[in-house]
Amino acid sequence: MLNYRRNLVTLGITAVVTCNLLIASLRAQGPSVYHYPPSQSSHTWRGKGGSLVFSGRALHRAGDYVLFKTTKGFEITLPVKYLGQQDQQYLSYLAGEGPAPSAASTDPRPAPAGMTPVDEPDDRVPPDDFFGPSNEPEMASDDEDTSANIPDPTLAEQTFKQGQSVEVRQDDSWHQGNIAAVRPSNNTYFVQYKVAGIPKSRWVPATDLRPVGGTGPDPVDPFNLPSTTGGSTSAETKEVTIKSQSPVGYMVGPLKQGDKLKLSYISGKWKAWGRLATESPDAVNIGGGDKCRLAICEFRNETEVVTLTLVPAETSTRPFTWTAKQDYDHILLQINDNDNDFASNPASDVKYSLTIEKAD
């Protein structure tokens, strides 16, 4: 009898331990992915406060995020909490967790992305960057250069639709792209396009868009504006690779006073410690803080590397411009690894678009 009780106790302990290990294993795997029925009808999805409108289907949910595919073929990932209340209920309905909301839009015909704000009985209006970086001036510069991309107020009343082909203004030219999503609350559009073959995507105000082949103001070229100094500039743009395991990630070369570097992030991740390169230097929140930022440095006296400035986040949407305040013999780019043990960093690199504007 005693052995029987001991066996029961042992069996109970084993069951508890096994259950705890199973729970821990499931938690370690992260949020489970739920795939929504592929037979669902096209639905018009709206963000709280009319911040976003698009038509399409929900593909799957992982944790608090849902992947959608629009009727135009674009894929969009959004946090559930920023969808309207009826759309949250509709997601529950698709998952078999409740009835369809009475006012749900399930018209199989794709509904256009309208411009009418949606009033939600909820004060949690999405932040401006819930789908992507919020729209700000195209140029972020340490010397406050704001002469480029002066908007034309005559285009402010234009409206466009999701999936529409448009031309988007960036720097000194127009580029063809497509509207992936609409933000009716401030008449801005998430546009996907290419510049010199490099994919770009960002929120763009109506003042910087025009129909393909349509008329619109020519962009203001700051280098052709009247100059009080009589000087001129020449520019060269190229894609560069900055390595993480060398103090000279990329050698820019000599710069004269007044020369400018303009940097725009393209791709890649790195890290100043550990074994895995997991950090993007262009992210707003970055592991290790400034240790994983891109640094503009001077190689001084052939022995010392001096950091001149750090390149900020979000340059993929707002290129960063740095102006040389004096003459430099050797300017270089590197990961801001302040322990100087570059050889121990994970083997990886990042790519930036680099424009060098020479002041003649």
mmCIF file of C-alpha atoms in Angstrom:
data_model
loop_
_atom_site.group_PDB
_atom_site.id
_atom_site.type_symbol
_atom_site.label_atom_id
_atom_site.label_comp_id
_atom_site.label_asym_id
_atom_site.label_seq_id
_atom_site.Cartn_x
_atom_site.Cartn_y
_atom_site.Cartn_z
ATOM 1 C CA MET A 1 0.000 0.000 0.000
ATOM 2 C CA LEU A 2 2.836 2.332 0.876
ATOM 3 C CA ASN A 3 4.562 1.666 -2.457
ATOM 4 C CA TYR A 4 1.281 2.344 -4.271
ATOM 5 C CA ARG A 5 0.987 5.763 -2.604
ATOM 6 C CA ARG A 6 4.611 6.547 -3.410
ATOM 7 C CA ASN A 7 3.971 5.707 -7.054
ATOM 8 C CA LEU A 8 0.935 8.008 -7.111
ATOM 9 C CA VAL A 9 2.981 10.857 -5.599
ATOM 10 C CA THR A 10 5.781 10.280 -8.104
ATOM 11 C CA LEU A 11 3.299 10.200 -10.972
ATOM 12 C CA GLY A 12 1.680 13.441 -9.787
ATOM 13 C CA ILE A 13 5.004 15.254 -9.476
ATOM 14 C CA THR A 14 6.035 14.041 -12.933
ATOM 15 C CA ALA A 15 2.767 15.284 -14.434
ATOM 16 C CA VAL A 16 3.156 18.724 -12.829
ATOM 17 C CA VAL A 17 6.767 19.077 -14.007
ATOM 18 C CA THR A 18 5.858 17.933 -17.531
ATOM 19 C CA CYS A 19 2.952 20.387 -17.693
ATOM 20 C CA ASN A 20 5.147 23.286 -16.530
ATOM 21 C CA LEU A 21 7.820 22.398 -19.088
ATOM 22 C CA LEU A 22 5.197 22.284 -21.836
ATOM 23 C CA ILE A 23 3.811 25.693 -20.838
ATOM 24 C CA ALA A 24 7.314 27.184 -20.728
ATOM 25 C CA SER A 25 8.071 25.712 -24.145
ATOM 26 C CA LEU A 26 4.904 27.183 -25.646
ATOM 27 C CA ARG A 27 5.669 30.590 -24.175
ATOM 28 C CA ALA A 28 9.193 30.484 -25.565
ATOM 29 C CA GLN A 29 7.823 29.903 -29.030
ATOM 30 C CA GLY A 30 6.168 33.330 -28.976
ATOM 31 C CA PRO A 31 2.615 34.189 -29.964
ATOM 32 C CA SER A 32 0.782 31.547 -31.979
ATOM 33 C CA VAL A 33 -0.302 32.392 -35.507
ATOM 34 C CA TYR A 34 -4.000 32.162 -36.402
ATOM 35 C CA HIS A 35 -4.834 31.946 -40.110
ATOM 36 C CA TYR A 36 -8.136 33.519 -41.089
ATOM 37 C CA PRO A 37 -10.444 31.680 -43.545
ATOM 38 C CA PRO A 38 -9.280 32.249 -47.150
ATOM 39 C CA SER A 39 -12.912 32.207 -48.325
ATOM 40 C CA GLN A 40 -13.793 35.463 -46.526
ATOM 41 C CA SER A 41 -15.287 38.335 -48.517
ATOM 42 C CA SER A 42 -13.411 41.547 -49.190
ATOM 43 C CA HIS A 43 -13.874 43.975 -46.301
ATOM 44 C CA THR A 44 -13.337 47.707 -45.869
ATOM 45 C CA TRP A 45 -11.022 48.201 -42.879
ATOM 46 C CA ARG A 46 -10.825 51.500 -41.014
ATOM 47 C CA GLY A 47 -8.474 52.848 -38.382
ATOM 48 C CA LYS A 48 -9.778 54.718 -35.362
ATOM 49 C CA GLY A 49 -10.652 58.318 -36.098
ATOM 50 C CA GLY A 50 -10.446 57.758 -39.865
ATOM 51 C CA SER A 51 -6.663 57.455 -39.749
ATOM 52 C CA LEU A 52 -6.572 54.715 -42.388
ATOM 53 C CA VAL A 53 -8.986 53.184 -44.920
ATOM 54 C CA PHE A 54 -8.294 50.227 -47.208
ATOM 55 C CA SER A 55 -10.106 47.223 -48.702
ATOM 56 C CA GLY A 56 -8.946 43.626 -48.523
ATOM 57 C CA ARG A 57 -8.801 40.452 -46.448
ATOM 58 C CA ALA A 58 -7.195 39.465 -43.143
ATOM 59 C CA LEU A 59 -4.545 36.768 -43.700
ATOM 60 C CA HIS A 60 -3.328 35.856 -40.231
ATOM 61 C CA ARG A 61 -2.834 37.138 -36.703
ATOM 62 C CA ALA A 62 0.271 36.799 -34.522
ATOM 63 C CA GLY A 63 -0.125 38.235 -31.045
ATOM 64 C CA ASP A 64 -1.470 41.780 -31.282
ATOM 65 C CA TYR A 65 -0.738 42.199 -34.997
ATOM 66 C CA VAL A 66 -2.740 41.205 -38.084
ATOM 67 C CA LEU A 67 -1.420 40.822 -41.622
ATOM 68 C CA PHE A 68 -3.814 42.086 -44.312
ATOM 69 C CA LYS A 69 -3.718 41.802 -48.101
ATOM 70 C CA THR A 70 -5.427 44.638 -49.934
ATOM 71 C CA THR A 71 -7.492 44.295 -53.096
ATOM 72 C CA LYS A 72 -4.536 45.831 -54.937
ATOM 73 C CA GLY A 73 -2.138 43.129 -53.729
ATOM 74 C CA PHE A 74 -0.304 45.089 -51.023
ATOM 75 C CA GLU A 75 0.397 43.465 -47.648
ATOM 76 C CA ILE A 76 -0.094 45.591 -44.526
ATOM 77 C CA THR A 77 0.621 44.682 -40.888
ATOM 78 C CA LEU A 78 -1.344 46.620 -38.267
ATOM 79 C CA PRO A 79 -1.783 46.439 -34.476
ATOM 80 C CA VAL A 80 -5.321 45.294 -33.645
ATOM 81 C CA LYS A 81 -5.883 48.009 -31.037
ATOM 82 C CA TYR A 82 -5.784 50.752 -33.665
ATOM 83 C CA LEU A 83 -8.565 49.252 -35.775
ATOM 84 C CA GLY A 84 -12.128 50.511 -35.354
ATOM 85 C CA GLN A 85 -14.325 48.673 -32.862
ATOM 86 C CA GLN A 86 -16.508 47.106 -35.573
ATOM 87 C CA ASP A 87 -13.445 45.833 -37.404
ATOM 88 C CA GLN A 88 -12.114 44.269 -34.202
ATOM 89 C CA GLN A 89 -15.474 42.514 -33.814
ATOM 90 C CA TYR A 90 -15.299 41.416 -37.440
ATOM 91 C CA LEU A 91 -11.890 39.823 -36.804
ATOM 92 C CA SER A 92 -13.413 37.923 -33.880
ATOM 93 C CA TYR A 93 -16.228 36.803 -36.190
ATOM 94 C CA LEU A 94 -13.718 35.525 -38.763
ATOM 95 C CA ALA A 95 -11.989 33.589 -35.974
ATOM 96 C CA GLY A 96 -15.293 31.999 -34.940
ATOM 97 C CA GLU A 97 -15.436 33.892 -31.655
ATOM 98 C CA GLY A 98 -18.683 35.800 -32.135
ATOM 99 C CA PRO A 99 -21.348 37.014 -34.545
ATOM 100 C CA ALA A 100 -20.676 39.372 -37.425
ATOM 101 C CA PRO A 101 -21.161 43.021 -36.430
ATOM 102 C CA SER A 102 -24.422 44.387 -37.783
ATOM 103 C CA ALA A 103 -22.760 47.200 -39.747
ATOM 104 C CA ALA A 104 -19.856 45.179 -41.118
ATOM 105 C CA SER A 105 -18.997 45.924 -44.745
ATOM 106 C CA THR A 106 -18.636 42.604 -46.578
ATOM 107 C CA ASP A 107 -19.450 43.730 -50.101
ATOM 108 C CA PRO A 108 -17.465 41.386 -52.411
ATOM 109 C CA ARG A 109 -16.802 44.352 -54.690
ATOM 110 C CA PRO A 110 -13.643 46.245 -53.626
ATOM 111 C CA ALA A 111 -14.650 49.455 -51.897
ATOM 112 C CA PRO A 112 -12.548 52.509 -52.770
ATOM 113 C CA ALA A 113 -10.446 54.078 -50.065
ATOM 114 C CA GLY A 114 -12.720 56.976 -49.188
ATOM 115 C CA MET A 115 -11.834 60.295 -47.673
ATOM 116 C CA THR A 116 -14.617 60.457 -45.068
ATOM 117 C CA PRO A 117 -13.299 60.341 -41.477
ATOM 118 C CA VAL A 118 -14.742 57.540 -39.369
ATOM 119 C CA ASP A 119 -16.045 58.548 -35.944
ATOM 120 C CA GLU A 120 -15.274 55.904 -33.324
ATOM 121 C CA PRO A 121 -16.624 56.064 -29.737
ATOM 122 C CA ASP A 122 -13.116 55.671 -28.411
ATOM 123 C CA ASP A 123 -10.471 58.240 -27.538
ATOM 124 C CA ARG A 124 -7.574 55.992 -28.541
ATOM 125 C CA VAL A 125 -6.830 57.618 -31.872
ATOM 126 C CA PRO A 126 -3.877 55.979 -33.644
ATOM 127 C CA PRO A 127 -0.557 57.812 -33.451
ATOM 128 C CA ASP A 128 0.677 59.322 -36.695
ATOM 129 C CA ASP A 129 3.290 56.586 -37.147
ATOM 130 C CA PHE A 130 1.113 53.520 -36.510
ATOM 131 C CA PHE A 131 1.453 52.392 -40.146
ATOM 132 C CA GLY A 132 4.796 54.009 -40.856
ATOM 133 C CA PRO A 133 6.905 57.068 -40.077
ATOM 134 C CA SER A 134 4.794 60.178 -39.782
ATOM 135 C CA ASN A 135 5.165 62.719 -42.537
ATOM 136 C CA GLU A 136 7.766 65.381 -41.788
ATOM 137 C CA PRO A 137 10.023 67.566 -43.930
ATOM 138 C CA GLU A 138 11.971 65.393 -46.333
ATOM 139 C CA MET A 139 15.354 66.733 -45.243
ATOM 140 C CA ALA A 140 16.726 66.427 -41.713
ATOM 141 C CA SER A 141 19.953 68.331 -41.351
ATOM 142 C CA ASP A 142 22.329 69.385 -38.633
ATOM 143 C CA ASP A 143 22.549 72.855 -40.184
ATOM 144 C CA GLU A 144 18.756 73.355 -40.589
ATOM 145 C CA ASP A 145 18.719 73.274 -44.394
ATOM 146 C CA THR A 146 15.002 73.545 -45.200
ATOM 147 C CA SER A 147 15.114 75.079 -48.663
ATOM 148 C CA ALA A 148 14.265 71.824 -50.498
ATOM 149 C CA ASN A 149 10.789 70.457 -51.191
ATOM 150 C CA ILE A 150 8.778 73.623 -50.655
ATOM 151 C CA PRO A 151 5.141 72.449 -50.951
ATOM 152 C CA ASP A 152 2.719 74.057 -53.366
ATOM 153 C CA PRO A 153 -0.522 74.940 -51.529
ATOM 154 C CA THR A 154 -2.486 74.730 -54.796
ATOM 155 C CA LEU A 155 -2.185 70.920 -54.636
ATOM 156 C CA ALA A 156 -3.459 70.565 -51.065
ATOM 157 C CA GLU A 157 -7.049 69.775 -52.119
ATOM 158 C CA GLN A 158 -6.075 66.816 -54.310
ATOM 159 C CA THR A 159 -7.325 63.392 -53.228
ATOM 160 C CA PHE A 160 -6.207 59.965 -54.410
ATOM 161 C CA LYS A 161 -7.375 56.364 -53.997
ATOM 162 C CA GLN A 162 -5.720 53.221 -52.678
ATOM 163 C CA GLY A 163 -3.849 51.433 -55.484
ATOM 164 C CA GLN A 164 -3.750 54.510 -57.707
ATOM 165 C CA SER A 165 -0.566 55.138 -59.685
ATOM 166 C CA VAL A 166 0.894 58.538 -58.878
ATOM 167 C CA GLU A 167 4.080 60.537 -59.095
ATOM 168 C CA VAL A 168 5.742 61.469 -55.816
ATOM 169 C CA ARG A 169 8.092 64.387 -55.326
ATOM 170 C CA GLN A 170 11.403 63.716 -53.592
ATOM 171 C CA ASP A 171 14.314 66.115 -53.545
ATOM 172 C CA ASP A 172 14.628 67.556 -57.061
ATOM 173 C CA SER A 173 12.541 65.142 -59.147
ATOM 174 C CA TRP A 174 9.266 63.199 -59.525
ATOM 175 C CA HIS A 175 9.138 59.397 -59.204
ATOM 176 C CA GLN A 176 6.322 57.033 -60.199
ATOM 177 C CA GLY A 177 4.758 54.879 -57.482
ATOM 178 C CA ASN A 178 1.553 53.392 -56.100
ATOM 179 C CA ILE A 179 -0.621 54.351 -53.141
ATOM 180 C CA ALA A 180 -0.737 51.473 -50.645
ATOM 181 C CA ALA A 181 -2.942 53.134 -48.030
ATOM 182 C CA VAL A 182 -4.847 56.323 -47.299
ATOM 183 C CA ARG A 183 -4.901 58.460 -44.148
ATOM 184 C CA PRO A 184 -8.019 60.625 -44.623
ATOM 185 C CA SER A 185 -7.644 62.568 -41.370
ATOM 186 C CA ASN A 186 -4.793 64.668 -42.786
ATOM 187 C CA ASN A 187 -4.968 63.796 -46.515
ATOM 188 C CA THR A 188 -1.705 61.845 -46.623
ATOM 189 C CA TYR A 189 -0.858 58.650 -48.481
ATOM 190 C CA PHE A 190 1.501 55.727 -47.912
ATOM 191 C CA VAL A 191 3.335 55.497 -51.249
ATOM 192 C CA GLN A 192 5.664 52.778 -52.530
ATOM 193 C CA TYR A 193 8.113 53.918 -55.238
ATOM 194 C CA LYS A 194 11.722 53.687 -56.377
ATOM 195 C CA VAL A 195 14.536 56.212 -56.626
ATOM 196 C CA ALA A 196 17.437 55.153 -58.849
ATOM 197 C CA GLY A 197 16.225 51.562 -58.519
ATOM 198 C CA ILE A 198 16.170 51.706 -54.701
ATOM 199 C CA PRO A 199 12.753 50.843 -53.167
ATOM 200 C CA LYS A 200 11.237 53.568 -50.985
ATOM 201 C CA SER A 201 8.017 53.814 -48.993
ATOM 202 C CA ARG A 202 6.715 56.600 -46.779
ATOM 203 C CA TRP A 203 3.715 58.748 -45.875
ATOM 204 C CA VAL A 204 3.415 61.607 -48.376
ATOM 205 C CA PRO A 205 1.141 64.681 -48.192
ATOM 206 C CA ALA A 206 -1.142 65.461 -51.128
ATOM 207 C CA THR A 207 1.004 68.511 -51.878
ATOM 208 C CA ASP A 208 3.855 66.191 -52.918
ATOM 209 C CA LEU A 209 1.757 63.967 -55.210
ATOM 210 C CA ARG A 210 0.326 64.318 -58.694
ATOM 211 C CA PRO A 211 -1.395 61.940 -61.154
ATOM 212 C CA VAL A 212 0.887 60.069 -63.536
ATOM 213 C CA GLY A 213 1.437 62.288 -66.538
ATOM 214 C CA GLY A 214 -0.457 65.069 -64.830
ATOM 215 C CA THR A 215 0.607 68.606 -64.238
ATOM 216 C CA GLY A 216 2.242 69.759 -61.079
ATOM 217 C CA PRO A 217 4.842 72.257 -59.999
ATOM 218 C CA ASP A 218 8.429 71.485 -60.785
ATOM 219 C CA PRO A 219 10.332 70.762 -57.574
ATOM 220 C CA VAL A 220 12.361 73.579 -56.153
ATOM 221 C CA ASP A 221 16.042 72.900 -56.683
ATOM 222 C CA PRO A 222 17.919 74.547 -53.811
ATOM 223 C CA PHE A 223 21.161 74.454 -55.791
ATOM 224 C CA ASN A 224 19.696 76.660 -58.540
ATOM 225 C CA LEU A 225 18.359 79.318 -56.208
ATOM 226 C CA PRO A 226 20.055 82.725 -56.258
ATOM 227 C CA SER A 227 23.148 82.608 -54.098
ATOM 228 C CA THR A 228 24.621 85.457 -52.133
ATOM 229 C CA THR A 229 28.055 83.840 -52.220
ATOM 230 C CA GLY A 230 28.194 83.133 -55.950
ATOM 231 C CA GLY A 231 29.227 79.524 -55.252
ATOM 232 C CA SER A 232 27.975 76.388 -57.036
ATOM 233 C CA THR A 233 27.771 72.692 -56.212
ATOM 234 C CA SER A 234 28.196 69.306 -57.863
ATOM 235 C CA ALA A 235 26.760 66.075 -56.476
ATOM 236 C CA GLU A 236 27.512 62.351 -56.739
ATOM 237 C CA THR A 237 25.210 59.618 -55.358
ATOM 238 C CA LYS A 238 26.112 55.966 -54.837
ATOM 239 C CA GLU A 239 25.220 52.951 -52.705
ATOM 240 C CA VAL A 240 27.882 52.175 -50.095
ATOM 241 C CA THR A 241 28.459 49.248 -47.731
ATOM 242 C CA ILE A 242 29.655 49.969 -44.180
ATOM 243 C CA LYS A 243 31.307 46.997 -42.474
ATOM 244 C CA SER A 244 30.920 46.377 -38.744
ATOM 245 C CA GLN A 245 34.207 44.546 -38.095
ATOM 246 C CA SER A 246 36.518 47.376 -39.102
ATOM 247 C CA PRO A 247 37.153 50.843 -37.642
ATOM 248 C CA VAL A 248 37.068 52.024 -41.257
ATOM 249 C CA GLY A 249 33.610 50.791 -42.190
ATOM 250 C CA TYR A 250 33.699 52.904 -45.347
ATOM 251 C CA MET A 251 36.251 55.529 -46.374
ATOM 252 C CA VAL A 252 34.599 58.655 -47.777
ATOM 253 C CA GLY A 253 37.829 60.557 -48.366
ATOM 254 C CA PRO A 254 38.739 64.249 -48.160
ATOM 255 C CA LEU A 255 36.132 66.967 -47.769
ATOM 256 C CA LYS A 256 36.444 70.721 -48.013
ATOM 257 C CA GLN A 257 34.633 73.272 -45.890
ATOM 258 C CA GLY A 258 31.055 73.549 -47.159
ATOM 259 C CA ASP A 259 30.949 70.058 -48.703
ATOM 260 C CA LYS A 260 27.906 68.009 -47.701
ATOM 261 C CA LEU A 261 27.231 64.337 -47.034
ATOM 262 C CA LYS A 262 23.637 63.130 -47.426
ATOM 263 C CA LEU A 263 22.892 59.646 -46.070
ATOM 264 C CA SER A 264 19.780 57.502 -46.512
ATOM 265 C CA TYR A 265 19.481 53.983 -45.033
ATOM 266 C CA ILE A 266 18.823 51.146 -47.509
ATOM 267 C CA SER A 267 19.189 47.799 -45.721
ATOM 268 C CA GLY A 268 21.150 45.614 -43.307
ATOM 269 C CA LYS A 269 21.604 45.017 -39.592
ATOM 270 C CA TRP A 270 24.621 44.888 -37.311
ATOM 271 C CA LYS A 271 25.571 44.977 -33.639
ATOM 272 C CA ALA A 272 28.530 46.193 -31.563
ATOM 273 C CA TRP A 273 28.603 43.065 -29.367
ATOM 274 C CA GLY A 274 27.452 39.444 -29.212
ATOM 275 C CA ARG A 275 27.125 36.935 -32.040
ATOM 276 C CA LEU A 276 23.985 37.943 -33.944
ATOM 277 C CA ALA A 277 23.561 41.118 -35.990
ATOM 278 C CA THR A 278 20.025 42.124 -34.972
ATOM 279 C CA GLU A 279 19.981 45.939 -34.858
ATOM 280 C CA SER A 280 19.132 48.409 -37.610
ATOM 281 C CA PRO A 281 21.013 51.721 -37.292
ATOM 282 C CA ASP A 282 17.955 53.436 -38.787
ATOM 283 C CA ALA A 283 15.483 52.242 -36.129
ATOM 284 C CA VAL A 284 14.017 54.718 -33.652
ATOM 285 C CA ASN A 285 14.410 52.316 -30.729
ATOM 286 C CA ILE A 286 17.652 50.412 -31.045
ATOM 287 C CA GLY A 287 19.330 47.872 -28.770
ATOM 288 C CA GLY A 288 22.447 49.257 -27.144
ATOM 289 C CA GLY A 289 21.417 52.809 -27.897
ATOM 290 C CA ASP A 290 24.005 54.846 -29.757
ATOM 291 C CA LYS A 291 26.460 51.918 -29.931
ATOM 292 C CA CYS A 292 24.620 50.678 -33.026
ATOM 293 C CA ARG A 293 24.192 54.039 -34.750
ATOM 294 C CA LEU A 294 26.154 55.011 -37.843
ATOM 295 C CA ALA A 295 28.933 57.483 -37.079
ATOM 296 C CA ILE A 296 30.628 60.066 -39.304
ATOM 297 C CA CYS A 297 34.260 60.224 -38.204
ATOM 298 C CA GLU A 298 37.585 61.862 -38.989
ATOM 299 C CA PHE A 299 40.822 59.876 -39.247
ATOM 300 C CA ARG A 300 43.172 62.362 -37.605
ATOM 301 C CA ASN A 301 46.977 62.384 -37.616
ATOM 302 C CA GLU A 302 46.944 58.864 -39.120
ATOM 303 C CA THR A 303 46.512 57.442 -35.615
ATOM 304 C CA GLU A 304 43.217 58.634 -34.114
ATOM 305 C CA VAL A 305 39.571 58.220 -35.129
ATOM 306 C CA VAL A 306 37.386 61.089 -33.881
ATOM 307 C CA THR A 307 33.590 60.917 -34.029
ATOM 308 C CA LEU A 308 32.135 64.099 -35.546
ATOM 309 C CA THR A 309 28.420 63.241 -35.415
ATOM 310 C CA LEU A 310 25.976 60.332 -35.305
ATOM 311 C CA VAL A 311 23.477 59.686 -38.094
ATOM 312 C CA PRO A 312 19.938 59.730 -36.629
ATOM 313 C CA ALA A 313 17.069 57.292 -37.158
ATOM 314 C CA GLU A 314 14.553 57.187 -40.027
ATOM 315 C CA THR A 315 16.912 58.380 -42.756
ATOM 316 C CA SER A 316 15.158 55.991 -45.153
ATOM 317 C CA THR A 317 12.298 58.503 -45.170
ATOM 318 C CA ARG A 318 14.199 61.688 -44.248
ATOM 319 C CA PRO A 319 17.793 61.678 -45.555
ATOM 320 C CA PHE A 320 20.301 63.171 -43.112
ATOM 321 C CA THR A 321 22.655 65.910 -44.286
ATOM 322 C CA TRP A 322 25.954 66.773 -42.603
ATOM 323 C CA THR A 323 27.991 69.826 -43.649
ATOM 324 C CA ALA A 324 31.758 70.004 -43.207
ATOM 325 C CA LYS A 325 32.608 73.013 -41.049
ATOM 326 C CA GLN A 326 36.287 72.853 -42.045
ATOM 327 C CA ASP A 327 38.638 70.980 -44.379
ATOM 328 C CA TYR A 328 39.181 67.275 -43.610
ATOM 329 C CA ASP A 329 41.796 64.943 -45.104
ATOM 330 C CA HIS A 330 40.063 61.674 -44.191
ATOM 331 C CA ILE A 331 36.330 61.275 -43.480
ATOM 332 C CA LEU A 332 35.003 57.769 -42.819
ATOM 333 C CA LEU A 333 31.828 55.964 -41.749
ATOM 334 C CA GLN A 334 31.724 53.297 -39.030
ATOM 335 C CA ILE A 335 29.493 51.577 -36.504
ATOM 336 C CA ASN A 336 29.642 53.667 -33.327
ATOM 337 C CA ASP A 337 31.433 50.928 -31.363
ATOM 338 C CA ASN A 338 32.911 52.947 -28.512
ATOM 339 C CA ASP A 339 34.854 50.010 -27.053
ATOM 340 C CA ASN A 340 36.914 49.932 -30.296
ATOM 341 C CA ASP A 341 36.810 46.117 -30.371
ATOM 342 C CA PHE A 342 35.489 45.973 -33.920
ATOM 343 C CA ALA A 343 36.901 42.509 -34.659
ATOM 344 C CA SER A 344 34.572 40.969 -32.043
ATOM 345 C CA ASN A 345 31.409 42.352 -33.650
ATOM 346 C CA PRO A 346 29.145 39.980 -35.613
ATOM 347 C CA ALA A 347 30.230 39.736 -39.239
ATOM 348 C CA SER A 348 27.686 41.932 -40.993
ATOM 349 C CA ASP A 349 27.257 45.226 -42.773
ATOM 350 C CA VAL A 350 24.649 47.828 -43.656
ATOM 351 C CA LYS A 351 23.975 49.749 -46.847
ATOM 352 C CA TYR A 352 23.287 53.450 -47.252
ATOM 353 C CA SER A 353 22.713 55.755 -50.170
ATOM 354 C CA LEU A 354 25.521 58.330 -49.973
ATOM 355 C CA THR A 355 25.451 61.655 -51.787
ATOM 356 C CA ILE A 356 28.535 63.878 -51.714
ATOM 357 C CA GLU A 357 27.789 67.471 -52.653
ATOM 358 C CA LYS A 358 30.952 69.395 -53.416
ATOM 359 C CA ALA A 359 30.990 73.146 -52.929
ATOM 360 C CA ASP A 360 33.053 74.619 -55.780
#
